[in-house]
Short mmCIF file of C-alpha atoms and ligand atoms in Angstrom, two decimals:
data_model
loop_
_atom_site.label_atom_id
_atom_site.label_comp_id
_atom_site.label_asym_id
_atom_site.label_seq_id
_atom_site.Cartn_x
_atom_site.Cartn_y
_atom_site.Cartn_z
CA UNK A 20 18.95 21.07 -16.98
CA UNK A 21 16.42 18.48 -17.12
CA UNK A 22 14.76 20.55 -19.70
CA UNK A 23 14.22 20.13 -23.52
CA UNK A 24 13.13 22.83 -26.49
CA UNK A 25 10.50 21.28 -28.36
CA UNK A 26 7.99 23.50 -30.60
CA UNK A 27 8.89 26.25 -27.68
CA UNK A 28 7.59 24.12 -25.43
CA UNK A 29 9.66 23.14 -22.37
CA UNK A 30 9.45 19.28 -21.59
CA UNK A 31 10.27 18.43 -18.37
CA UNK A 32 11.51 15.02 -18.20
CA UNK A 33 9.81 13.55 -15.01
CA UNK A 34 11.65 11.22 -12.36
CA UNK A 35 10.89 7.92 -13.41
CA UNK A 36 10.56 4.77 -10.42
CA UNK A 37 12.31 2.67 -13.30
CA UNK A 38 15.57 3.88 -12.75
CA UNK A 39 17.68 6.33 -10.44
CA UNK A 40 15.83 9.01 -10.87
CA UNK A 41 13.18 8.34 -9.20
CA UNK A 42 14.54 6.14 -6.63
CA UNK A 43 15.93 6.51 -3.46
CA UNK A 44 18.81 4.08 -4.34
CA UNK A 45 22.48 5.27 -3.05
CA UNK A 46 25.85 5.17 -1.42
CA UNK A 47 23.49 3.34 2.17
CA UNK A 48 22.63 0.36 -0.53
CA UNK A 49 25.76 0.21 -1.89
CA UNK A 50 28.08 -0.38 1.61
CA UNK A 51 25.36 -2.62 3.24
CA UNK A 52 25.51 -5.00 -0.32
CA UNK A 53 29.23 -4.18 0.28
CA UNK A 54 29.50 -5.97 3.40
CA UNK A 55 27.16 -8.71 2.33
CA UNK A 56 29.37 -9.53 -0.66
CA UNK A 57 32.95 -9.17 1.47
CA UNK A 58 30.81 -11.50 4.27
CA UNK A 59 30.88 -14.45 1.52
CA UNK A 60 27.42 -15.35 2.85
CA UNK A 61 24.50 -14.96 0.14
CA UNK A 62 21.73 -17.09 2.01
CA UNK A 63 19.29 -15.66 4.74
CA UNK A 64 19.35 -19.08 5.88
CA UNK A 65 22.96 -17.95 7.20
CA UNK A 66 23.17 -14.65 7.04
CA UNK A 67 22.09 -11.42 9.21
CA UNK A 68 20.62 -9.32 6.91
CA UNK A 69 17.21 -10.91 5.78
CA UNK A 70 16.67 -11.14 9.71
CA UNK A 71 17.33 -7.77 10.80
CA UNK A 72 14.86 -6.59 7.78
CA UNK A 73 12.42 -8.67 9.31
CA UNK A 74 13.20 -7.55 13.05
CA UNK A 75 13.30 -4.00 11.80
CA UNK A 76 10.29 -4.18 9.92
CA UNK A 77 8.13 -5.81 12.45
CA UNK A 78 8.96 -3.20 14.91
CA UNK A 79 8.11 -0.08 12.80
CA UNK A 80 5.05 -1.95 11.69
CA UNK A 81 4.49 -3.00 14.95
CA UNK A 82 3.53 -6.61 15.01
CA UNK A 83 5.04 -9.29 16.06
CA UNK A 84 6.44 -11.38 12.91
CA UNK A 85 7.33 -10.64 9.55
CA UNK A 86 9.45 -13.05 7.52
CA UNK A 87 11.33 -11.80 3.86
CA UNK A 88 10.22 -13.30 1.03
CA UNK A 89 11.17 -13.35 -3.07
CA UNK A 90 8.09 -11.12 -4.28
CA UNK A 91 5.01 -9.80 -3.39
CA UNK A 92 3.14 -12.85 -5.39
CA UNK A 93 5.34 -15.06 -2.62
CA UNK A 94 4.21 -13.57 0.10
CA UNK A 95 0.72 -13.43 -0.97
CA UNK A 96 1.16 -16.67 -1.96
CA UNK A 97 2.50 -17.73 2.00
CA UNK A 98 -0.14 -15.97 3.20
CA UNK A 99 -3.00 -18.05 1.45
CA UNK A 100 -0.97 -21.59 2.40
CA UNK A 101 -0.75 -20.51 6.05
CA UNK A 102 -4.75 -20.39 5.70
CA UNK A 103 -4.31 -23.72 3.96
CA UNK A 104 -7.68 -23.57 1.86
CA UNK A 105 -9.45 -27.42 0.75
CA UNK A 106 -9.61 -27.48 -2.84
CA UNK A 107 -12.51 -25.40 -3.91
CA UNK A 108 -12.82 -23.64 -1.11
CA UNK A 109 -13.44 -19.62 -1.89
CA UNK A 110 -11.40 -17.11 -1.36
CA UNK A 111 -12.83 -13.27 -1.72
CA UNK A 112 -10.36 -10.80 -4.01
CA UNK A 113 -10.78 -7.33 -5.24
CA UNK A 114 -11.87 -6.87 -9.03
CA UNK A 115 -9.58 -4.47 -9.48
CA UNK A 116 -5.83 -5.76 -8.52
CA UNK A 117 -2.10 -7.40 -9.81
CA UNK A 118 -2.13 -10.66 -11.05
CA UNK A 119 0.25 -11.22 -8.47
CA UNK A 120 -2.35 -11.38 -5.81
CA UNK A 121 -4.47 -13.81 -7.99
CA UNK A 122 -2.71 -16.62 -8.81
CA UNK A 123 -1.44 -17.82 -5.42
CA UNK A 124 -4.95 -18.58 -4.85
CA UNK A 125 -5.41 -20.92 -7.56
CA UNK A 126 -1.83 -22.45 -7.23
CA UNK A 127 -3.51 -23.33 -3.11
CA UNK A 128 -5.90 -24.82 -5.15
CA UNK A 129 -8.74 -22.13 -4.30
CA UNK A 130 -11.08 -20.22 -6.20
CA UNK A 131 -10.87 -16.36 -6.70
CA UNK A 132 -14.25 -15.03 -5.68
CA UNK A 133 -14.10 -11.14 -7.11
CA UNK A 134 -15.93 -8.50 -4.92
CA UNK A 135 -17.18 -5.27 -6.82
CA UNK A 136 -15.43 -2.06 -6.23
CA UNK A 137 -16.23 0.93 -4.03
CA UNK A 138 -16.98 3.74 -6.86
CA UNK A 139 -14.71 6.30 -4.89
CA UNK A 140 -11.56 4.17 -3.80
CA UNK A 141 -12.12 1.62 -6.32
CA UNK A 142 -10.98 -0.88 -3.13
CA UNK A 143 -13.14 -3.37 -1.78
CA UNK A 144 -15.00 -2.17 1.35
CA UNK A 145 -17.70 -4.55 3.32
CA UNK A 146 -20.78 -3.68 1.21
CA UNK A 147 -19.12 -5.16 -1.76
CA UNK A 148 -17.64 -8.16 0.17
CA UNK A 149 -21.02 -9.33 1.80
CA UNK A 150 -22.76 -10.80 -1.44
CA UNK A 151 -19.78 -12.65 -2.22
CA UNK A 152 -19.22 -14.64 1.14
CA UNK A 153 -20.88 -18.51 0.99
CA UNK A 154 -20.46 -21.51 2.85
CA UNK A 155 -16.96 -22.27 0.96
CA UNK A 156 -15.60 -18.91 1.81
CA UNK A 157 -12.39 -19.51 3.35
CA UNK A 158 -10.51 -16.46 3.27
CA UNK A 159 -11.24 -12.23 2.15
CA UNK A 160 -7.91 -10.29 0.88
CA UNK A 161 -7.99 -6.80 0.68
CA UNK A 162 -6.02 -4.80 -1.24
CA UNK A 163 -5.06 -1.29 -0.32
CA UNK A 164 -5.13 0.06 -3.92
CA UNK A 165 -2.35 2.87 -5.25
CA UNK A 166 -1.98 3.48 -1.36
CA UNK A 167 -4.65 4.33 -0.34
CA UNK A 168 -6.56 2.00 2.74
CA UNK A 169 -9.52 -0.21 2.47
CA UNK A 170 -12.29 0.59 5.10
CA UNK A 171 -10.62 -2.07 7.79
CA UNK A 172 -13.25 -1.56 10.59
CA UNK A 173 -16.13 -2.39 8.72
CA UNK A 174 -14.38 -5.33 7.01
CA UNK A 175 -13.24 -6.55 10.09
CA UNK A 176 -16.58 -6.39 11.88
CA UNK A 177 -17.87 -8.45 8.48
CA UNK A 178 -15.05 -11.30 8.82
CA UNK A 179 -15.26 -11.52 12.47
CA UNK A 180 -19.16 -12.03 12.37
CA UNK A 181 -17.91 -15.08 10.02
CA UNK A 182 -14.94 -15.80 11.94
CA UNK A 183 -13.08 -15.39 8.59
CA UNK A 184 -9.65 -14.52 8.32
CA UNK A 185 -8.62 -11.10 6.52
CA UNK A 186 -5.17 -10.91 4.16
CA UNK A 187 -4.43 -7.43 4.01
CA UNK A 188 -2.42 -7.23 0.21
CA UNK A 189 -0.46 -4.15 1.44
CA UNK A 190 2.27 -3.95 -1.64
CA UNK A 191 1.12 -0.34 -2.89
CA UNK A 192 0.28 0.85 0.42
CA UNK A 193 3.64 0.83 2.95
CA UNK A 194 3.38 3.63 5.85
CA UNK A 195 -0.69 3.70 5.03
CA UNK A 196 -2.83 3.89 7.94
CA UNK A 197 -6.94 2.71 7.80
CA UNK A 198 -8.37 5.09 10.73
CA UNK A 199 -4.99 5.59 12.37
CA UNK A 200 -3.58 1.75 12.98
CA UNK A 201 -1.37 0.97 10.04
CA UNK A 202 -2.34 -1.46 7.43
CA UNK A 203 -0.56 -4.87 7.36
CA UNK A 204 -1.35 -5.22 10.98
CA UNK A 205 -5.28 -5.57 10.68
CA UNK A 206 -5.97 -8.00 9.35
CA UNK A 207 -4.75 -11.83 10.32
CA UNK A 208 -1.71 -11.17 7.85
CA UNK A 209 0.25 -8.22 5.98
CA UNK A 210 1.42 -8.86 2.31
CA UNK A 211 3.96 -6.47 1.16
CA UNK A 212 6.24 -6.11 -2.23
CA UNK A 213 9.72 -4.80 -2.66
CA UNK A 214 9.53 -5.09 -6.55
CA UNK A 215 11.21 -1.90 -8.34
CA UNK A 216 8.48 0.48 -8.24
CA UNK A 217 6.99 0.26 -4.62
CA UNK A 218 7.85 2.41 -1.88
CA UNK A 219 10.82 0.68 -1.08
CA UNK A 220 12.82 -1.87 -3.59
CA UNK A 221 15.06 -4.81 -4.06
CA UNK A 222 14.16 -4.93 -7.27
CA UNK A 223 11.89 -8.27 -6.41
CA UNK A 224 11.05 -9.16 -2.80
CA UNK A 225 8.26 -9.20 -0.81
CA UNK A 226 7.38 -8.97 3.20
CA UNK A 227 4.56 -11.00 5.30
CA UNK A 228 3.36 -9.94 8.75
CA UNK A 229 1.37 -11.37 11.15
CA UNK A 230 0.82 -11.47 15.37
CA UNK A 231 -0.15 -15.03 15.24
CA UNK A 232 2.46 -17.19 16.48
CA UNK A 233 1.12 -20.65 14.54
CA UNK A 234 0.62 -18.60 10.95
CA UNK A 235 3.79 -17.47 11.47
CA UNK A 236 5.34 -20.38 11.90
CA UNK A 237 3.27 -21.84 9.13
CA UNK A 238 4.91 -19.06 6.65
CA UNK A 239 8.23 -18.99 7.80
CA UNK A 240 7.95 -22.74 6.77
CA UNK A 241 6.26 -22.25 3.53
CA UNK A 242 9.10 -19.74 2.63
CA UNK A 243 11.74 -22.66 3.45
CA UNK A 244 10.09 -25.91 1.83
CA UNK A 245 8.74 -26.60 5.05
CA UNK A 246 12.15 -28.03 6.34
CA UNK A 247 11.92 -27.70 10.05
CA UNK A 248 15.21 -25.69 10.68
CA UNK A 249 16.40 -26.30 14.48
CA UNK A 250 13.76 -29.04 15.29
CA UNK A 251 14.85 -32.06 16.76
CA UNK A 252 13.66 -34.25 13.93
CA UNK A 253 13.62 -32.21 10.96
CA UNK A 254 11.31 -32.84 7.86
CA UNK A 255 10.10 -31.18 4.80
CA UNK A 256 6.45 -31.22 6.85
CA UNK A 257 4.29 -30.32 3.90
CA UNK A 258 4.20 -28.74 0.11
CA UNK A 259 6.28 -25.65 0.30
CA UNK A 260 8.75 -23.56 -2.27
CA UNK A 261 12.08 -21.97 -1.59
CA UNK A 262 11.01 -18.49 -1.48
CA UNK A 263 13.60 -17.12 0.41
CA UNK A 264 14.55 -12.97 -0.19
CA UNK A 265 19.23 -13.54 -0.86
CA UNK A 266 21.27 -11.69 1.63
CA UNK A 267 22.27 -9.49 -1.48
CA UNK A 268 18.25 -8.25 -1.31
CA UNK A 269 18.21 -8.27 2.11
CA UNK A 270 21.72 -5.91 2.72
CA UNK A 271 19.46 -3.25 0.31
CA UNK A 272 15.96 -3.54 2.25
CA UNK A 273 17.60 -2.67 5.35
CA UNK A 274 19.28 0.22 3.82
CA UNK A 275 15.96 1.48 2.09
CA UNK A 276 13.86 0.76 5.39
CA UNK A 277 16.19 3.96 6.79
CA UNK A 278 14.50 5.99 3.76
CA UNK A 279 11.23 4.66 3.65
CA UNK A 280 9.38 7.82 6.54
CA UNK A 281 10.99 9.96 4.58
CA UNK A 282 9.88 8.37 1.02
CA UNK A 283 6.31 7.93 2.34
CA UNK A 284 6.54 12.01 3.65
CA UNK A 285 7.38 13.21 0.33
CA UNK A 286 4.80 11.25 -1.80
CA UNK A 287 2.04 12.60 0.57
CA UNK A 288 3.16 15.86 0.64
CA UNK A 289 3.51 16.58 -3.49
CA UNK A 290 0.57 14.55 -3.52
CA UNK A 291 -1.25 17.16 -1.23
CA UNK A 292 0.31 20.34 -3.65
CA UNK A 293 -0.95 18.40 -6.36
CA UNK A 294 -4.50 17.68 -5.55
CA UNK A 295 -4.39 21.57 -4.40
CA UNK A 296 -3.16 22.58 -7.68
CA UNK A 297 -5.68 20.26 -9.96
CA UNK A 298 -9.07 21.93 -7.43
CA UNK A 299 -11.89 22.84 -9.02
CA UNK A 300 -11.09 21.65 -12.67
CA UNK A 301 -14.18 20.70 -14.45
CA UNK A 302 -14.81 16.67 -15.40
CA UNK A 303 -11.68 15.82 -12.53
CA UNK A 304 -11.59 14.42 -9.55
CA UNK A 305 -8.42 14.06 -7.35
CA UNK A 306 -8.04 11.10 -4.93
CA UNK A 307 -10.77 10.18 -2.49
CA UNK A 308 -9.26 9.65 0.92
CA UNK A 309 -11.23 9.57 4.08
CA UNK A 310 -10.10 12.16 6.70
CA UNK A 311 -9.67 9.15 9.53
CA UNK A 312 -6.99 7.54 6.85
CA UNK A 313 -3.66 8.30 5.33
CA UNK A 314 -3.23 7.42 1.44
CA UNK A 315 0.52 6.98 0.64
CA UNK A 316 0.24 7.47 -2.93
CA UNK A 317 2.56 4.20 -4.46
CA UNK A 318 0.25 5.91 -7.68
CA UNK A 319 -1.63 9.50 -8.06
CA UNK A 320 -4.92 7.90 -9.19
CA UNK A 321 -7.19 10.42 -10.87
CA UNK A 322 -10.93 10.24 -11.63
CA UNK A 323 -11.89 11.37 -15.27
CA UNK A 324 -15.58 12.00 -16.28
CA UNK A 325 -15.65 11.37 -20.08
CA UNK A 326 -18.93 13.48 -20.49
CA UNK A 327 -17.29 16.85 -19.06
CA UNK A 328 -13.59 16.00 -20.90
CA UNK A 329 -14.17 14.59 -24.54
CA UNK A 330 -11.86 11.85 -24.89
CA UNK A 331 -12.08 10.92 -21.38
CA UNK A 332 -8.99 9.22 -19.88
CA UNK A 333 -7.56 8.05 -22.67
CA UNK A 334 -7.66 11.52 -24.99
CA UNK A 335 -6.00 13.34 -21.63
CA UNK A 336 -3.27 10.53 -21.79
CA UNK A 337 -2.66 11.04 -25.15
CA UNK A 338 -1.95 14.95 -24.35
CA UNK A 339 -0.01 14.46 -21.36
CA UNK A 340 2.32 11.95 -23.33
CA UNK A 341 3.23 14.94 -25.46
CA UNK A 342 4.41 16.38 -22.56
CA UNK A 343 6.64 13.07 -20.97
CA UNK A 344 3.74 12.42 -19.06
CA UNK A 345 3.21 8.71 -19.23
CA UNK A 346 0.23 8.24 -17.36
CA UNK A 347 -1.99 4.94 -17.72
CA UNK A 348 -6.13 4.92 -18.29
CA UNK A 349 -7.27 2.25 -16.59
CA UNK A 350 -4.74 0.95 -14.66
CA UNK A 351 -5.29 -2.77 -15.60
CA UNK A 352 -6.41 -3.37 -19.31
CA UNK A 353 -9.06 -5.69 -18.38
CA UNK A 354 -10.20 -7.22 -14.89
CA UNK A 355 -8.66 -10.44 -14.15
CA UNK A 356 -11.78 -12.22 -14.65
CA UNK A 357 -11.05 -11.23 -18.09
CA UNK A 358 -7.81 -13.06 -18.63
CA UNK A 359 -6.93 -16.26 -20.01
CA UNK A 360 -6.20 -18.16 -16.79
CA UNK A 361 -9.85 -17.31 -15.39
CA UNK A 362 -11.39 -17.16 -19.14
CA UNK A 363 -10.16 -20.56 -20.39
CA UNK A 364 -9.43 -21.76 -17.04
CA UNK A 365 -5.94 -22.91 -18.02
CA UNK A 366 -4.51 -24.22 -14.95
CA UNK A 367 -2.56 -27.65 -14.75
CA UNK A 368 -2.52 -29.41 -18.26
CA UNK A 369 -6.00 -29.58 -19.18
CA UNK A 370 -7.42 -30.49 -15.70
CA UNK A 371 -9.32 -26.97 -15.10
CA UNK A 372 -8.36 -27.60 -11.55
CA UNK A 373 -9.30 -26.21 -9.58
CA UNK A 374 -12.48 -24.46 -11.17
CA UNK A 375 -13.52 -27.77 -11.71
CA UNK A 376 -14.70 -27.52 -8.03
CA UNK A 377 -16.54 -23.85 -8.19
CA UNK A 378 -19.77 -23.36 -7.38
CA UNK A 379 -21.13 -21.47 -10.81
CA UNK A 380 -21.88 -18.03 -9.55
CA UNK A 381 -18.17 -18.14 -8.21
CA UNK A 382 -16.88 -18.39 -11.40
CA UNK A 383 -19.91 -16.15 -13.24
CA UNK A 384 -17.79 -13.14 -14.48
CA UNK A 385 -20.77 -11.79 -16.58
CA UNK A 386 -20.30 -7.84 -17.33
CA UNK A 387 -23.91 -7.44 -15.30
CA UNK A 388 -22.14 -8.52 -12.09
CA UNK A 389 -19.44 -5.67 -11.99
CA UNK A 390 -21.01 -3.10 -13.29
CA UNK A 391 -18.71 -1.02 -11.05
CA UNK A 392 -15.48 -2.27 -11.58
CA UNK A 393 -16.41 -1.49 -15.48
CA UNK A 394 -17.20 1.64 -14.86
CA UNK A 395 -14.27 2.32 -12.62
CA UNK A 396 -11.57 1.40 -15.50
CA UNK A 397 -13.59 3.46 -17.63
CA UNK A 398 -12.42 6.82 -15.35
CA UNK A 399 -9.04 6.07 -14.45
CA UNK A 400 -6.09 7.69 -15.16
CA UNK A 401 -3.13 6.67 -13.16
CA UNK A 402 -0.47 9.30 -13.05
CA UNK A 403 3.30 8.02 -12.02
CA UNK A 404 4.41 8.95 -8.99
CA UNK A 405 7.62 8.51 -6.84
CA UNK A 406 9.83 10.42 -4.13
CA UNK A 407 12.06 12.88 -6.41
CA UNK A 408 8.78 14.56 -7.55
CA UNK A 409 9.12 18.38 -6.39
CA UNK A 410 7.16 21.62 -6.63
CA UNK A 411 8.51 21.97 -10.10
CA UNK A 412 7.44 18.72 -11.17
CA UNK A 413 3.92 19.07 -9.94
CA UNK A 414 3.85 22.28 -11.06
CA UNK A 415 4.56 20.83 -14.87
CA UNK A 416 2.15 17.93 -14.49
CA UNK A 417 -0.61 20.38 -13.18
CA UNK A 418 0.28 23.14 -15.79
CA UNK A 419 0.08 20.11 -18.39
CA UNK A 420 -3.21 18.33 -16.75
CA UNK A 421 -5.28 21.88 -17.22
CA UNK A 422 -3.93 22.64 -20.54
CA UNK A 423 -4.63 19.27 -22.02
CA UNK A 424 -7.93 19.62 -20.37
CA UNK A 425 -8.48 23.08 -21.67
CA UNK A 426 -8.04 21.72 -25.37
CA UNK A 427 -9.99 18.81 -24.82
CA UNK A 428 -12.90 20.99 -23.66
CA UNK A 429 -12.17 23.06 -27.12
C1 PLP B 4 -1.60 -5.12 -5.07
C2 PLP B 4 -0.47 -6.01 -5.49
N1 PLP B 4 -0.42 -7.28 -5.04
C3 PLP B 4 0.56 -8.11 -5.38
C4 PLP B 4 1.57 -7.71 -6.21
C5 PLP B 4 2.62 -8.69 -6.60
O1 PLP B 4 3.89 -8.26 -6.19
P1 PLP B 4 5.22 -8.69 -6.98
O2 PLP B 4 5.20 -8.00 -8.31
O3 PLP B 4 6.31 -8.22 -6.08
O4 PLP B 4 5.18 -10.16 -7.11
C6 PLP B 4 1.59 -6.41 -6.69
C7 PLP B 4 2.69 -5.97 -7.59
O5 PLP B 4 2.73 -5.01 -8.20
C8 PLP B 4 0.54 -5.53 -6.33
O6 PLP B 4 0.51 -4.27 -6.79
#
């Protein structure tokens, strides 16, 4: 039994996205990586796998290219050099979001420009985006936080009035649809990740997606040092990596994009008993989704009001823990604004670059200017979530969420 006597207390150890338990990981994997392996050939620059991910995933998501890639950070990363920024030009991020979709930005030799955060969603939506946009913007990306979508009309009708091209960072959102079209296809490019906790895993990997033939070109040769494969003349046309997803990765992702409907069915629908289960406790508030949307829940991100629960966040994480509950307040410790590489500006040796070339109120990360995203981190508690959660589990973290509450309360 996955059950424990402690103090007469029954602990119910949770499925954890860290290692089978929680994963959807099986024999599927196994015979595809099987056949890779027996097929002697490891690179998607030979091999069928990689490309039948791609052809597979383009087709569910319905657009017209997708390319495999070694992270999310990669494919974020191809997404911004497709755009090909000047140095210095500005490129408008969310506040609250993985380093991961920071720091190809600076590596393209742009500059982060953080938007504020809806108080709700905690995503960026087009009120938030507007102040931020100047002369130098170049780019927004949009990231669909814990699954659930960004506001993609109104952010649309804001970059087309610009004629500025939206990256949709989709890694915690696969299957998640912003008033019925699914994200990844909004915007000018989709940004996924395949790292171990998302929706679907190769441990590391990542996705891009477009329906522009020249960006798509432009990223399939980023991903492949821009060595024009098949062209008459070949050449390494530009500054590019190798970040090119192995067959090995690619033989899994194929297997897990069988499982990912039914993955993506079973978040939403625990998610659904849980937010039922947690109604009408005092000082909580369950995830914000607007009806037109679907959230996919990669996280169950809960709201905490530290004036109704003493202790806030944090003193209801420290209960839950008791119980195997490892939830995290905050989400992100800080706000990237707030780490060294945007702090100190430490970049390439001691050049700065390229904040060297930002306009000052680009780079102006004074607490005034978010007071939202401050507040936001104040009154979040992220609770794990994956696809082996069932009734019984939500039952125990619901059981555990009012009874923590209930003592917190006194
Ligand atoms: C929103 C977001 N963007 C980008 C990334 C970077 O992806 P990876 O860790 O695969 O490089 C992550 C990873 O967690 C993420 O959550």
């Amino acid at each position: 039994m996955n059950t424990l006597t402690h103090s007469e207390e029954k602990i119910l150890t949770l499925p954890s996205d860290q290692d089978a338990s929680g994963r959807t990981l099986g024999d599927e994997e196994l015979d595809l990586l099987g056949e890779a392996i027996r097929s002697g050939t490891l690179t998607s620059t030979k091999g069928a796998f990689v490309k039948t991910l791609e052809k597979r995933f383009a087709e569910r998501l319905g657009t017209k290219y997708v390319y495999a890639c070694a992270s999310g950070t990669a494919a974020v990363h191809t997404a911004i050099a497709a755009i090909d920024p000047e140095p210095g030009d500005e490129i408008i991020t969310s506040s609250i979001t993985d380093m991961g979709a920071l720091t190809p930005i600076i590596y393209q030799g742009a500059i982060p420009v953080f938007a504020e955060v809806d108080p709700k969603t905690w995503n960026v939506t087009a009120r938030t985006i507007e102040p931020c946009l100047s002369e130098r913007t170049r780019a927004i990306i949009v990231t669909h936080l814990f699954g659930n979508p960004c506001e993609m009309d109104q952010i649309m009708e804001l970059a087309h009035s610009r004629n500025i091209p939206v990256i949709e960072d989709c890694a915690q959102a696969f299957g998640a649809l912003s008033n019925g079209r699914p994200v990844g296809t909004i915007g000018r490019i989709g940004c996924f990740s395949l790292q171990q906790g998302k929706h679907m895993t190769t441990g590391e990997g990542g996705l891009v997606s477009t329906q522009d033939e020249s960006l798509a070109r432009l990223m399939f040769l980023f991903i492949n040092k821009a060595w024009g494969y098949g062209d008459p003349n070949p050449d390494h046309y530009f500054l590019a990596l190798n970040y090119r997803m192995s067959e090995l990765q690619g033989a899994v992702a194929v297997a897990q994009l069988e499982k990912l409907d039914g993955v993506v069915e079973q978040r939403r629908a625990m998610a659904a008993l849980l937010t039922e289960k947690l109604r009408g406790l005092p000082g909580l508030e369950t995830p914000y989704v607007n009806p037109r949307d679907r959230h996919t829940y990669w996280k169950y991100c809960l709201r905490i009001d530290g004036e109704e629960i003493p202790g806030g966040a944090v003193g209801l994480a420290k209960l839950l823990k008791e119980k195997g509950i490892s939830s995290a307040p905050r989400y992100i410790q800080k706000p990237a604004f707030r780490c060294a590489v945007f702090q100190e500006q430490k970049t390439f040796g001691k050049s700065r670059f390229p904040f060297t070339l930002a306009r000052p109120e680009a780079v102006d990360y004074s607490l005034s200017r978010f007071p939202l995203t401050f507040a936001a981190l104040e009154s979040i508690l992220v609770l794990p979530w994956n696809e082996r959660y069932t009734e019984e589990h939500v039952d125990y973290i619901a059981d555990s969420i009012r009874q923590a509450i209930h003592q917190l309360r006194g």
